[in-house]
JSON list of C-alpha atoms in Angstrom, two decimals:
[
{"chain": "A", "resi": 1, "resn": "MET", "atom": "CA", "xyz": [73.89, 70.90, 172.85]},
{"chain": "A", "resi": 2, "resn": "ALA", "atom": "CA", "xyz": [74.40, 72.55, 169.47]},
{"chain": "A", "resi": 3, "resn": "ARG", "atom": "CA", "xyz": [75.78, 76.09, 169.55]},
{"chain": "A", "resi": 4, "resn": "LYS", "atom": "CA", "xyz": [75.15, 78.86, 167.06]},
{"chain": "A", "resi": 5, "resn": "VAL", "atom": "CA", "xyz": [78.47, 80.32, 165.91]},
{"chain": "A", "resi": 6, "resn": "ILE", "atom": "CA", "xyz": [79.42, 83.40, 163.92]},
{"chain": "A", "resi": 7, "resn": "PHE", "atom": "CA", "xyz": [82.80, 82.90, 162.25]},
{"chain": "A", "resi": 8, "resn": "LEU", "atom": "CA", "xyz": [84.45, 86.20, 161.39]},
{"chain": "A", "resi": 9, "resn": "ASP", "atom": "CA", "xyz": [87.26, 87.32, 159.16]},
{"chain": "A", "resi": 10, "resn": "ARG", "atom": "CA", "xyz": [89.45, 90.03, 160.69]},
{"chain": "A", "resi": 11, "resn": "ASP", "atom": "CA", "xyz": [90.99, 92.54, 158.29]},
{"chain": "A", "resi": 12, "resn": "GLY", "atom": "CA", "xyz": [88.37, 94.40, 156.27]},
{"chain": "A", "resi": 13, "resn": "THR", "atom": "CA", "xyz": [85.59, 92.82, 158.32]},
{"chain": "A", "resi": 14, "resn": "ILE", "atom": "CA", "xyz": [86.15, 93.79, 161.96]},
{"chain": "A", "resi": 15, "resn": "ASN", "atom": "CA", "xyz": [88.89, 96.36, 161.44]},
{"chain": "A", "resi": 16, "resn": "GLU", "atom": "CA", "xyz": [89.80, 98.59, 158.54]},
{"chain": "A", "resi": 17, "resn": "GLU", "atom": "CA", "xyz": [91.98, 96.99, 155.90]},
{"chain": "A", "resi": 18, "resn": "VAL", "atom": "CA", "xyz": [95.68, 97.69, 156.43]},
{"chain": "A", "resi": 19, "resn": "ARG", "atom": "CA", "xyz": [97.99, 95.57, 154.30]},
{"chain": "A", "resi": 20, "resn": "TYR", "atom": "CA", "xyz": [99.89, 93.14, 156.53]},
{"chain": "A", "resi": 21, "resn": "LEU", "atom": "CA", "xyz": [98.56, 94.72, 159.70]},
{"chain": "A", "resi": 22, "resn": "HIS", "atom": "CA", "xyz": [100.54, 93.76, 162.80]},
{"chain": "A", "resi": 23, "resn": "ARG", "atom": "CA", "xyz": [100.95, 96.96, 164.84]},
{"chain": "A", "resi": 24, "resn": "SER", "atom": "CA", "xyz": [98.28, 97.85, 167.40]},
{"chain": "A", "resi": 25, "resn": "GLU", "atom": "CA", "xyz": [98.64, 101.56, 166.68]},
{"chain": "A", "resi": 26, "resn": "GLU", "atom": "CA", "xyz": [97.42, 100.93, 163.12]},
{"chain": "A", "resi": 27, "resn": "LEU", "atom": "CA", "xyz": [94.29, 99.05, 164.22]},
{"chain": "A", "resi": 28, "resn": "ARG", "atom": "CA", "xyz": [91.04, 100.86, 163.47]},
{"chain": "A", "resi": 29, "resn": "ILE", "atom": "CA", "xyz": [87.81, 99.03, 164.21]},
{"chain": "A", "resi": 30, "resn": "ILE", "atom": "CA", "xyz": [85.14, 99.65, 161.57]},
{"chain": "A", "resi": 31, "resn": "PRO", "atom": "CA", "xyz": [82.35, 101.89, 162.91]},
{"chain": "A", "resi": 32, "resn": "GLY", "atom": "CA", "xyz": [79.30, 99.92, 163.96]},
{"chain": "A", "resi": 33, "resn": "VAL", "atom": "CA", "xyz": [81.13, 96.60, 164.32]},
{"chain": "A", "resi": 34, "resn": "PRO", "atom": "CA", "xyz": [81.23, 96.49, 168.15]},
{"chain": "A", "resi": 35, "resn": "GLU", "atom": "CA", "xyz": [77.49, 97.16, 168.30]},
{"chain": "A", "resi": 36, "resn": "ALA", "atom": "CA", "xyz": [76.83, 94.44, 165.71]},
{"chain": "A", "resi": 37, "resn": "LEU", "atom": "CA", "xyz": [78.99, 91.91, 167.56]},
{"chain": "A", "resi": 38, "resn": "ARG", "atom": "CA", "xyz": [77.36, 92.79, 170.87]},
{"chain": "A", "resi": 39, "resn": "ARG", "atom": "CA", "xyz": [73.93, 92.16, 169.32]},
{"chain": "A", "resi": 40, "resn": "LEU", "atom": "CA", "xyz": [75.10, 88.77, 168.05]},
{"chain": "A", "resi": 41, "resn": "ARG", "atom": "CA", "xyz": [76.22, 87.85, 171.55]},
{"chain": "A", "resi": 42, "resn": "GLU", "atom": "CA", "xyz": [72.82, 88.90, 172.88]},
{"chain": "A", "resi": 43, "resn": "LEU", "atom": "CA", "xyz": [71.23, 86.60, 170.31]},
{"chain": "A", "resi": 44, "resn": "GLY", "atom": "CA", "xyz": [73.20, 83.69, 171.75]},
{"chain": "A", "resi": 45, "resn": "PHE", "atom": "CA", "xyz": [75.95, 83.33, 169.14]},
{"chain": "A", "resi": 46, "resn": "LEU", "atom": "CA", "xyz": [79.53, 82.41, 169.90]},
{"chain": "A", "resi": 47, "resn": "LEU", "atom": "CA", "xyz": [82.00, 84.68, 168.08]},
{"chain": "A", "resi": 48, "resn": "VAL", "atom": "CA", "xyz": [85.04, 83.02, 166.49]},
{"chain": "A", "resi": 49, "resn": "LEU", "atom": "CA", "xyz": [87.74, 84.85, 164.54]},
{"chain": "A", "resi": 50, "resn": "VAL", "atom": "CA", "xyz": [89.39, 83.00, 161.63]},
{"chain": "A", "resi": 51, "resn": "THR", "atom": "CA", "xyz": [92.04, 84.99, 159.78]},
{"chain": "A", "resi": 52, "resn": "ASN", "atom": "CA", "xyz": [94.66, 84.26, 157.11]},
{"chain": "A", "resi": 53, "resn": "GLN", "atom": "CA", "xyz": [97.96, 85.89, 158.04]},
{"chain": "A", "resi": 54, "resn": "ALA", "atom": "CA", "xyz": [100.26, 85.45, 155.06]},
{"chain": "A", "resi": 55, "resn": "GLY", "atom": "CA", "xyz": [102.48, 88.23, 156.41]},
{"chain": "A", "resi": 56, "resn": "ILE", "atom": "CA", "xyz": [103.84, 85.68, 158.87]},
{"chain": "A", "resi": 57, "resn": "ALA", "atom": "CA", "xyz": [104.56, 83.23, 156.05]},
{"chain": "A", "resi": 58, "resn": "ARG", "atom": "CA", "xyz": [106.32, 85.93, 154.04]},
{"chain": "A", "resi": 59, "resn": "GLY", "atom": "CA", "xyz": [108.49, 86.95, 157.01]},
{"chain": "A", "resi": 60, "resn": "TYR", "atom": "CA", "xyz": [107.00, 90.44, 157.39]},
{"chain": "A", "resi": 61, "resn": "TYR", "atom": "CA", "xyz": [106.16, 89.86, 161.06]},
{"chain": "A", "resi": 62, "resn": "ALA", "atom": "CA", "xyz": [106.24, 87.04, 163.61]},
{"chain": "A", "resi": 63, "resn": "GLU", "atom": "CA", "xyz": [103.48, 84.90, 165.04]},
{"chain": "A", "resi": 64, "resn": "ALA", "atom": "CA", "xyz": [104.01, 86.69, 168.35]},
{"chain": "A", "resi": 65, "resn": "ASP", "atom": "CA", "xyz": [103.19, 90.01, 166.65]},
{"chain": "A", "resi": 66, "resn": "CYS", "atom": "CA", "xyz": [99.96, 88.55, 165.28]},
{"chain": "A", "resi": 67, "resn": "GLU", "atom": "CA", "xyz": [99.02, 87.12, 168.66]},
{"chain": "A", "resi": 68, "resn": "ARG", "atom": "CA", "xyz": [99.64, 90.44, 170.41]},
{"chain": "A", "resi": 69, "resn": "LEU", "atom": "CA", "xyz": [97.50, 92.29, 167.88]},
{"chain": "A", "resi": 70, "resn": "ASN", "atom": "CA", "xyz": [94.71, 89.74, 168.17]},
{"chain": "A", "resi": 71, "resn": "ALA", "atom": "CA", "xyz": [94.80, 90.04, 171.95]},
{"chain": "A", "resi": 72, "resn": "TYR", "atom": "CA", "xyz": [94.70, 93.83, 171.71]},
{"chain": "A", "resi": 73, "resn": "LEU", "atom": "CA", "xyz": [91.78, 93.66, 169.28]},
{"chain": "A", "resi": 74, "resn": "ASN", "atom": "CA", "xyz": [89.86, 91.30, 171.55]},
{"chain": "A", "resi": 75, "resn": "GLU", "atom": "CA", "xyz": [90.48, 93.41, 174.63]},
{"chain": "A", "resi": 76, "resn": "THR", "atom": "CA", "xyz": [89.24, 96.46, 172.73]},
{"chain": "A", "resi": 77, "resn": "LEU", "atom": "CA", "xyz": [86.09, 94.58, 171.71]},
{"chain": "A", "resi": 78, "resn": "ARG", "atom": "CA", "xyz": [85.55, 93.24, 175.24]},
{"chain": "A", "resi": 79, "resn": "ARG", "atom": "CA", "xyz": [85.39, 96.78, 176.57]},
{"chain": "A", "resi": 80, "resn": "GLU", "atom": "CA", "xyz": [82.43, 97.23, 174.21]},
{"chain": "A", "resi": 81, "resn": "GLY", "atom": "CA", "xyz": [80.76, 94.00, 175.36]},
{"chain": "A", "resi": 82, "resn": "ALA", "atom": "CA", "xyz": [81.68, 92.41, 172.03]},
{"chain": "A", "resi": 83, "resn": "GLY", "atom": "CA", "xyz": [84.56, 90.09, 172.91]},
{"chain": "A", "resi": 84, "resn": "LEU", "atom": "CA", "xyz": [85.50, 87.09, 170.80]},
{"chain": "A", "resi": 85, "resn": "ASP", "atom": "CA", "xyz": [85.20, 83.57, 172.20]},
{"chain": "A", "resi": 86, "resn": "ARG", "atom": "CA", "xyz": [88.13, 82.12, 170.24]},
{"chain": "A", "resi": 87, "resn": "VAL", "atom": "CA", "xyz": [90.74, 83.39, 167.80]},
{"chain": "A", "resi": 88, "resn": "TYR", "atom": "CA", "xyz": [92.46, 81.33, 165.09]},
{"chain": "A", "resi": 89, "resn": "TYR", "atom": "CA", "xyz": [94.96, 82.36, 162.44]},
{"chain": "A", "resi": 90, "resn": "CYS", "atom": "CA", "xyz": [96.68, 80.65, 159.54]},
{"chain": "A", "resi": 91, "resn": "PRO", "atom": "CA", "xyz": [100.40, 81.57, 159.23]},
{"chain": "A", "resi": 92, "resn": "HIS", "atom": "CA", "xyz": [101.02, 79.63, 156.00]},
{"chain": "A", "resi": 93, "resn": "HIS", "atom": "CA", "xyz": [101.24, 80.33, 152.30]},
{"chain": "A", "resi": 94, "resn": "PRO", "atom": "CA", "xyz": [101.65, 77.59, 149.66]},
{"chain": "A", "resi": 95, "resn": "GLU", "atom": "CA", "xyz": [103.93, 79.60, 147.32]},
{"chain": "A", "resi": 96, "resn": "LYS", "atom": "CA", "xyz": [105.22, 82.67, 149.15]},
{"chain": "A", "resi": 97, "resn": "GLY", "atom": "CA", "xyz": [105.90, 81.11, 152.53]},
{"chain": "A", "resi": 98, "resn": "ILE", "atom": "CA", "xyz": [109.42, 80.96, 153.95]},
{"chain": "A", "resi": 99, "resn": "GLY", "atom": "CA", "xyz": [110.74, 77.80, 155.61]},
{"chain": "A", "resi": 100, "resn": "VAL", "atom": "CA", "xyz": [108.17, 75.92, 157.69]},
{"chain": "A", "resi": 101, "resn": "TYR", "atom": "CA", "xyz": [105.49, 78.41, 156.67]},
{"chain": "A", "resi": 102, "resn": "ARG", "atom": "CA", "xyz": [105.57, 77.35, 153.02]},
{"chain": "A", "resi": 103, "resn": "ARG", "atom": "CA", "xyz": [102.80, 74.79, 153.18]},
{"chain": "A", "resi": 104, "resn": "ASP", "atom": "CA", "xyz": [99.67, 73.82, 151.33]},
{"chain": "A", "resi": 105, "resn": "CYS", "atom": "CA", "xyz": [97.85, 73.60, 154.65]},
{"chain": "A", "resi": 106, "resn": "ASP", "atom": "CA", "xyz": [94.23, 72.85, 155.49]},
{"chain": "A", "resi": 107, "resn": "CYS", "atom": "CA", "xyz": [93.77, 76.03, 157.54]},
{"chain": "A", "resi": 108, "resn": "ARG", "atom": "CA", "xyz": [94.24, 78.72, 154.91]},
{"chain": "A", "resi": 109, "resn": "LYS", "atom": "CA", "xyz": [90.85, 79.95, 153.73]},
{"chain": "A", "resi": 110, "resn": "PRO", "atom": "CA", "xyz": [88.97, 79.02, 151.56]},
{"chain": "A", "resi": 111, "resn": "LYS", "atom": "CA", "xyz": [89.81, 75.68, 153.15]},
{"chain": "A", "resi": 112, "resn": "PRO", "atom": "CA", "xyz": [87.79, 75.19, 156.34]},
{"chain": "A", "resi": 113, "resn": "GLY", "atom": "CA", "xyz": [90.56, 73.99, 158.66]},
{"chain": "A", "resi": 114, "resn": "MET", "atom": "CA", "xyz": [90.25, 76.82, 161.17]},
{"chain": "A", "resi": 115, "resn": "LEU", "atom": "CA", "xyz": [86.49, 76.38, 161.36]},
{"chain": "A", "resi": 116, "resn": "ARG", "atom": "CA", "xyz": [86.92, 72.64, 161.86]},
{"chain": "A", "resi": 117, "resn": "ARG", "atom": "CA", "xyz": [89.48, 73.25, 164.57]},
{"chain": "A", "resi": 118, "resn": "ALA", "atom": "CA", "xyz": [87.05, 75.54, 166.36]},
{"chain": "A", "resi": 119, "resn": "ALA", "atom": "CA", "xyz": [84.37, 72.84, 166.17]},
{"chain": "A", "resi": 120, "resn": "GLU", "atom": "CA", "xyz": [86.78, 70.26, 167.57]},
{"chain": "A", "resi": 121, "resn": "GLU", "atom": "CA", "xyz": [87.89, 72.52, 170.42]},
{"chain": "A", "resi": 122, "resn": "LEU", "atom": "CA", "xyz": [84.29, 73.41, 171.22]},
{"chain": "A", "resi": 123, "resn": "GLN", "atom": "CA", "xyz": [83.49, 69.72, 171.54]},
{"chain": "A", "resi": 124, "resn": "LEU", "atom": "CA", "xyz": [86.57, 69.16, 173.72]},
{"chain": "A", "resi": 125, "resn": "GLY", "atom": "CA", "xyz": [85.48, 71.91, 176.13]},
{"chain": "A", "resi": 126, "resn": "ARG", "atom": "CA", "xyz": [88.27, 74.35, 175.30]},
{"chain": "A", "resi": 127, "resn": "PHE", "atom": "CA", "xyz": [85.94, 77.33, 174.98]},
{"chain": "A", "resi": 128, "resn": "GLU", "atom": "CA", "xyz": [85.74, 79.34, 178.19]},
{"chain": "A", "resi": 129, "resn": "ASN", "atom": "CA", "xyz": [82.71, 78.54, 180.36]},
{"chain": "A", "resi": 130, "resn": "ILE", "atom": "CA", "xyz": [81.35, 75.96, 177.90]},
{"chain": "A", "resi": 131, "resn": "PRO", "atom": "CA", "xyz": [81.32, 72.28, 178.91]},
{"chain": "A", "resi": 132, "resn": "ALA", "atom": "CA", "xyz": [82.73, 69.55, 176.70]},
{"chain": "A", "resi": 133, "resn": "GLY", "atom": "CA", "xyz": [80.43, 67.82, 174.27]},
{"chain": "A", "resi": 134, "resn": "GLU", "atom": "CA", "xyz": [79.00, 70.92, 172.57]},
{"chain": "A", "resi": 135, "resn": "THR", "atom": "CA", "xyz": [78.75, 70.98, 168.77]},
{"chain": "A", "resi": 136, "resn": "VAL", "atom": "CA", "xyz": [78.36, 73.66, 166.08]},
{"chain": "A", "resi": 137, "resn": "ASP", "atom": "CA", "xyz": [74.77, 74.10, 164.91]},
{"chain": "A", "resi": 138, "resn": "ARG", "atom": "CA", "xyz": [75.59, 74.38, 161.23]},
{"chain": "A", "resi": 139, "resn": "ALA", "atom": "CA", "xyz": [72.01, 75.22, 160.25]},
{"chain": "A", "resi": 140, "resn": "HIS", "atom": "CA", "xyz": [72.19, 78.35, 162.40]},
{"chain": "A", "resi": 141, "resn": "SER", "atom": "CA", "xyz": [75.83, 79.38, 162.01]},
{"chain": "A", "resi": 142, "resn": "TYR", "atom": "CA", "xyz": [77.37, 81.85, 159.57]},
{"chain": "A", "resi": 143, "resn": "MET", "atom": "CA", "xyz": [80.72, 82.97, 158.14]},
{"chain": "A", "resi": 144, "resn": "LEU", "atom": "CA", "xyz": [81.10, 86.74, 157.65]},
{"chain": "A", "resi": 145, "resn": "GLY", "atom": "CA", "xyz": [83.88, 88.30, 155.62]},
{"chain": "A", "resi": 146, "resn": "ASP", "atom": "CA", "xyz": [84.84, 90.78, 152.93]},
{"chain": "A", "resi": 147, "resn": "LYS", "atom": "CA", "xyz": [86.28, 88.20, 150.52]},
{"chain": "A", "resi": 148, "resn": "ARG", "atom": "CA", "xyz": [84.99, 85.21, 148.61]},
{"chain": "A", "resi": 149, "resn": "ILE", "atom": "CA", "xyz": [87.57, 83.02, 150.31]},
{"chain": "A", "resi": 150, "resn": "ASP", "atom": "CA", "xyz": [85.69, 83.72, 153.55]},
{"chain": "A", "resi": 151, "resn": "THR", "atom": "CA", "xyz": [82.25, 82.82, 152.27]},
{"chain": "A", "resi": 152, "resn": "ILE", "atom": "CA", "xyz": [83.55, 79.77, 150.41]},
{"chain": "A", "resi": 153, "resn": "ALA", "atom": "CA", "xyz": [85.33, 78.62, 153.59]},
{"chain": "A", "resi": 154, "resn": "GLY", "atom": "CA", "xyz": [81.93, 78.82, 155.24]},
{"chain": "A", "resi": 155, "resn": "HIS", "atom": "CA", "xyz": [80.40, 76.72, 152.48]},
{"chain": "A", "resi": 156, "resn": "ASN", "atom": "CA", "xyz": [83.22, 74.19, 152.78]},
{"chain": "A", "resi": 157, "resn": "PHE", "atom": "CA", "xyz": [82.33, 73.87, 156.47]},
{"chain": "A", "resi": 158, "resn": "GLY", "atom": "CA", "xyz": [78.64, 73.53, 155.70]},
{"chain": "A", "resi": 159, "resn": "ILE", "atom": "CA", "xyz": [77.34, 76.94, 156.81]},
{"chain": "A", "resi": 160, "resn": "GLN", "atom": "CA", "xyz": [76.00, 80.14, 155.23]},
{"chain": "A", "resi": 161, "resn": "GLY", "atom": "CA", "xyz": [78.57, 82.59, 153.85]},
{"chain": "A", "resi": 162, "resn": "ILE", "atom": "CA", "xyz": [77.79, 86.31, 154.07]},
{"chain": "A", "resi": 163, "resn": "LEU", "atom": "CA", "xyz": [79.82, 88.81, 152.05]},
{"chain": "A", "resi": 164, "resn": "LEU", "atom": "CA", "xyz": [80.23, 92.31, 153.53]},
{"chain": "A", "resi": 165, "resn": "GLY", "atom": "CA", "xyz": [80.78, 95.51, 151.58]},
{"chain": "A", "resi": 166, "resn": "SER", "atom": "CA", "xyz": [83.59, 96.65, 153.89]},
{"chain": "A", "resi": 167, "resn": "GLY", "atom": "CA", "xyz": [87.24, 96.06, 153.02]},
{"chain": "A", "resi": 168, "resn": "TYR", "atom": "CA", "xyz": [87.44, 94.40, 149.60]},
{"chain": "A", "resi": 169, "resn": "GLY", "atom": "CA", "xyz": [83.80, 93.38, 149.66]},
{"chain": "A", "resi": 170, "resn": "ARG", "atom": "CA", "xyz": [82.40, 95.56, 146.89]},
{"chain": "A", "resi": 171, "resn": "THR", "atom": "CA", "xyz": [85.09, 94.48, 144.44]},
{"chain": "A", "resi": 172, "resn": "GLU", "atom": "CA", "xyz": [84.71, 90.86, 145.50]},
{"chain": "A", "resi": 173, "resn": "ARG", "atom": "CA", "xyz": [80.98, 91.05, 144.85]},
{"chain": "A", "resi": 174, "resn": "GLU", "atom": "CA", "xyz": [81.61, 92.17, 141.27]},
{"chain": "A", "resi": 175, "resn": "LEU", "atom": "CA", "xyz": [84.02, 89.27, 140.72]},
{"chain": "A", "resi": 176, "resn": "ALA", "atom": "CA", "xyz": [81.89, 86.62, 142.39]},
{"chain": "A", "resi": 177, "resn": "ALA", "atom": "CA", "xyz": [80.41, 83.65, 140.59]},
{"chain": "A", "resi": 178, "resn": "PRO", "atom": "CA", "xyz": [76.89, 82.43, 141.37]},
{"chain": "A", "resi": 179, "resn": "GLY", "atom": "CA", "xyz": [76.92, 80.53, 144.63]},
{"chain": "A", "resi": 180, "resn": "ASP", "atom": "CA", "xyz": [80.10, 82.11, 146.02]},
{"chain": "A", "resi": 181, "resn": "TYR", "atom": "CA", "xyz": [78.08, 83.67, 148.85]},
{"chain": "A", "resi": 182, "resn": "ASP", "atom": "CA", "xyz": [74.57, 83.42, 150.24]},
{"chain": "A", "resi": 183, "resn": "ALA", "atom": "CA", "xyz": [73.86, 87.07, 151.03]},
{"chain": "A", "resi": 184, "resn": "TYR", "atom": "CA", "xyz": [75.56, 90.45, 150.61]},
{"chain": "A", "resi": 185, "resn": "PHE", "atom": "CA", "xyz": [75.27, 93.45, 152.92]},
{"chain": "A", "resi": 186, "resn": "GLU", "atom": "CA", "xyz": [77.06, 96.78, 152.92]},
{"chain": "A", "resi": 187, "resn": "SER", "atom": "CA", "xyz": [77.74, 96.63, 156.66]},
{"chain": "A", "resi": 188, "resn": "MET", "atom": "CA", "xyz": [77.94, 94.12, 159.47]},
{"chain": "A", "resi": 189, "resn": "GLY", "atom": "CA", "xyz": [75.02, 95.84, 161.14]},
{"chain": "A", "resi": 190, "resn": "GLU", "atom": "CA", "xyz": [72.82, 95.11, 158.12]},
{"chain": "A", "resi": 191, "resn": "ALA", "atom": "CA", "xyz": [74.00, 91.50, 158.09]},
{"chain": "A", "resi": 192, "resn": "VAL", "atom": "CA", "xyz": [73.15, 91.12, 161.77]},
{"chain": "A", "resi": 193, "resn": "GLY", "atom": "CA", "xyz": [69.66, 92.48, 161.13]},
{"chain": "A", "resi": 194, "resn": "TRP", "atom": "CA", "xyz": [69.18, 89.83, 158.42]},
{"chain": "A", "resi": 195, "resn": "ILE", "atom": "CA", "xyz": [70.52, 87.08, 160.68]},
{"chain": "A", "resi": 196, "resn": "GLU", "atom": "CA", "xyz": [68.26, 88.18, 163.52]},
{"chain": "A", "resi": 197, "resn": "LYS", "atom": "CA", "xyz": [65.19, 88.11, 161.28]},
{"chain": "A", "resi": 198, "resn": "ARG", "atom": "CA", "xyz": [66.19, 84.75, 159.81]},
{"chain": "A", "resi": 199, "resn": "GLU", "atom": "CA", "xyz": [66.63, 83.27, 163.27]},
{"chain": "A", "resi": 200, "resn": "ARG", "atom": "CA", "xyz": [63.38, 84.77, 164.51]},
{"chain": "A", "resi": 201, "resn": "ASP", "atom": "CA", "xyz": [61.47, 83.39, 161.53]},
{"chain": "A", "resi": 202, "resn": "GLY", "atom": "CA", "xyz": [63.01, 79.98, 162.09]},
{"chain": "A", "resi": 203, "resn": "SER", "atom": "CA", "xyz": [64.52, 79.79, 158.59]}
]
C-alpha cells in the first residue's frame, strides 16, 4: 500500500523561529498549526518531521538536547490530536561542524536523505501500527517548510514542495528562483486547505 506523507520542517514551520532552539521553555508552537496537522491526519496523511540541526554540529547543544525537545514538541502536539509519526534530524554541517559532525552528509536539506530514510523505515515496518511493505505515495505527498532548502529537498525526493510564509518564508519567497517551490501560502492552515482541495479533485 502507498501512504500519503506530509514531511515537515520544524523551526519556523511548526514552532516559532528561535535561533538554535534546544530548550523546551523557549518552544512556541505557531498558532493554527495543531489544527492544521490534525486536519492532515484526518485526511489520512502520515506526519514526518525532518529538521536540520546545525547547532549540534557547531557544539551549541547535544543530540540529547535535540531529542528531548523533539519529544516535548511531539507530546505537546499529541495532546492536540496532531502527533507526529516519525522525527528525523540532521546533526551535521559541511563547514562549521566540529569533529564527527563536520560532514558533507546526505541528510542535510536540501539533500533528501532524511526523507529517503523515512521511506526506507516505512517499508521496513518501523512506523508505529503500520505493517512492513508500505511505500510513500509520491504523487500525493508534500514537503512543507519556511525555506527553499525544504521545498527543494521535497523536489529532490520527487514530491511537491510548499513554501510557508511563517519563519523565514516571506524573505525566502522574494529570493526564490522559478521552480524552487510549487505553491506558497501565508499559513499552514491555508496550505492544508489547498492540499485538501487538490486531493479531493484528484489532482
